[in-house]
Amino acid sequence: MMDYMLAVITAVLLLAGAFFALAAAIGIVRLPDLYTRMHAASKAGTVGSGLLLLGAGLYSGELAVLARALAGFLFFILTAPISAHLLARASHKTGHFPARISIRDDMRMR
């Protein structure tokens, strides 16, 4: 019974991670400018890769592998938004402005 529950939880984590990774990939292809694409890659990509890591860690059945998967997920959560913010700031300063469809550009007003 416990193995069945673990398999169901692993399957749900893997499917949810794959869904978020697919949403990130679609966002990168379909969104209009660099900033919205970076948003899709950093948010949905982080959640998707983290859920996939957790699913793989649970599937392994070893505590050491699960601990490494949790550490990797924590590392993604801590670094992806910060790196996306720094990349967006650097690209704005070098003259890459948001698309016209964007609502407003707060950094241009400064």
Short mmCIF file of C-alpha atoms in Angstrom, two decimals:
data_model
loop_
_atom_site.label_atom_id
_atom_site.label_comp_id
_atom_site.label_asym_id
_atom_site.label_seq_id
_atom_site.Cartn_x
_atom_site.Cartn_y
_atom_site.Cartn_z
CA MET A 1 0.00 0.00 0.00
CA MET A 2 2.84 2.41 0.86
CA ASP A 3 4.62 1.70 -2.42
CA TYR A 4 1.42 2.45 -4.30
CA MET A 5 1.00 5.80 -2.53
CA LEU A 6 4.62 6.72 -3.22
CA ALA A 7 4.19 5.87 -6.89
CA VAL A 8 1.04 8.01 -7.13
CA ILE A 9 2.74 10.98 -5.42
CA THR A 10 5.76 10.61 -7.68
CA ALA A 11 3.57 10.47 -10.77
CA VAL A 12 1.65 13.57 -9.71
CA LEU A 13 4.90 15.48 -9.06
CA LEU A 14 6.37 14.43 -12.41
CA LEU A 15 3.21 15.32 -14.33
CA ALA A 16 2.89 18.68 -12.59
CA GLY A 17 6.56 19.40 -13.24
CA ALA A 18 6.20 18.48 -16.88
CA PHE A 19 3.13 20.75 -17.17
CA PHE A 20 5.00 23.73 -15.71
CA ALA A 21 8.03 23.04 -17.92
CA LEU A 22 5.73 22.92 -20.95
CA ALA A 23 4.09 26.20 -19.87
CA ALA A 24 7.53 27.79 -19.56
CA ALA A 25 8.53 26.55 -23.01
CA ILE A 26 5.32 27.84 -24.58
CA GLY A 27 5.82 31.17 -22.81
CA ILE A 28 9.35 31.49 -24.15
CA VAL A 29 8.15 30.88 -27.69
CA ARG A 30 4.89 32.86 -27.66
CA LEU A 31 5.43 35.93 -25.42
CA PRO A 32 6.26 39.21 -27.16
CA ASP A 33 9.46 40.51 -25.59
CA LEU A 34 12.53 39.62 -23.57
CA TYR A 35 11.03 40.56 -20.21
CA THR A 36 7.89 38.48 -20.45
CA ARG A 37 9.87 35.55 -21.83
CA MET A 38 12.28 35.82 -18.92
CA HIS A 39 9.33 35.86 -16.54
CA ALA A 40 7.97 32.64 -18.00
CA ALA A 41 11.36 30.97 -17.90
CA SER A 42 12.15 32.00 -14.36
CA LYS A 43 8.80 31.36 -12.68
CA ALA A 44 7.27 28.40 -14.47
CA GLY A 45 10.65 26.90 -15.29
CA THR A 46 11.69 27.00 -11.65
CA VAL A 47 8.51 25.37 -10.43
CA GLY A 48 8.61 22.76 -13.19
CA SER A 49 12.22 21.78 -12.65
CA GLY A 50 11.74 21.74 -8.89
CA LEU A 51 8.74 19.43 -9.09
CA LEU A 52 10.62 17.14 -11.46
CA LEU A 53 13.55 17.06 -9.05
CA LEU A 54 11.26 16.20 -6.14
CA GLY A 55 9.58 13.46 -8.14
CA ALA A 56 12.93 11.96 -9.08
CA GLY A 57 14.11 12.21 -5.48
CA LEU A 58 11.01 10.42 -4.20
CA TYR A 59 11.25 7.76 -6.90
CA SER A 60 14.83 6.91 -5.93
CA GLY A 61 13.77 5.77 -2.48
CA GLU A 62 17.03 6.95 -0.92
CA LEU A 63 17.16 9.71 1.63
CA ALA A 64 20.46 11.10 0.31
CA VAL A 65 19.05 11.50 -3.20
CA LEU A 66 15.88 13.13 -1.85
CA ALA A 67 17.98 15.54 0.23
CA ARG A 68 19.99 16.51 -2.85
CA ALA A 69 16.78 17.01 -4.83
CA LEU A 70 15.40 19.26 -2.10
CA ALA A 71 18.66 21.21 -2.02
CA GLY A 72 18.50 21.63 -5.78
CA PHE A 73 14.90 22.83 -5.60
CA LEU A 74 15.83 25.32 -2.87
CA PHE A 75 18.77 26.51 -4.97
CA PHE A 76 16.45 27.07 -7.96
CA ILE A 77 13.97 29.01 -5.83
CA LEU A 78 16.69 31.22 -4.40
CA THR A 79 18.63 31.97 -7.58
CA ALA A 80 16.22 32.00 -10.55
CA PRO A 81 14.21 35.14 -9.65
CA ILE A 82 17.33 37.07 -8.69
CA SER A 83 19.18 36.16 -11.86
CA ALA A 84 16.13 37.00 -14.00
CA HIS A 85 15.84 40.37 -12.30
CA LEU A 86 19.52 41.16 -12.85
CA LEU A 87 19.34 40.08 -16.50
CA ALA A 88 16.24 42.23 -17.07
CA ARG A 89 17.87 45.23 -15.44
CA ALA A 90 21.04 44.84 -17.50
CA SER A 91 19.10 44.42 -20.74
CA HIS A 92 16.99 47.52 -19.99
CA LYS A 93 20.10 49.58 -19.32
CA THR A 94 21.58 48.46 -22.64
CA GLY A 95 18.54 49.65 -24.58
CA HIS A 96 16.26 46.63 -24.86
CA PHE A 97 12.86 48.06 -23.95
CA PRO A 98 9.58 46.19 -23.44
CA ALA A 99 7.27 45.60 -26.39
CA ARG A 100 4.53 48.12 -27.13
CA ILE A 101 1.93 45.64 -25.95
CA SER A 102 3.32 45.88 -22.41
CA ILE A 103 1.29 48.08 -20.13
CA ARG A 104 4.05 50.30 -18.76
CA ASP A 105 7.77 50.61 -18.29
CA ASP A 106 8.55 51.68 -14.73
CA MET A 107 12.30 51.77 -15.27
CA ARG A 108 12.04 54.22 -18.17
CA MET A 109 10.49 56.83 -15.84
CA ARG A 110 13.58 56.92 -13.62
#
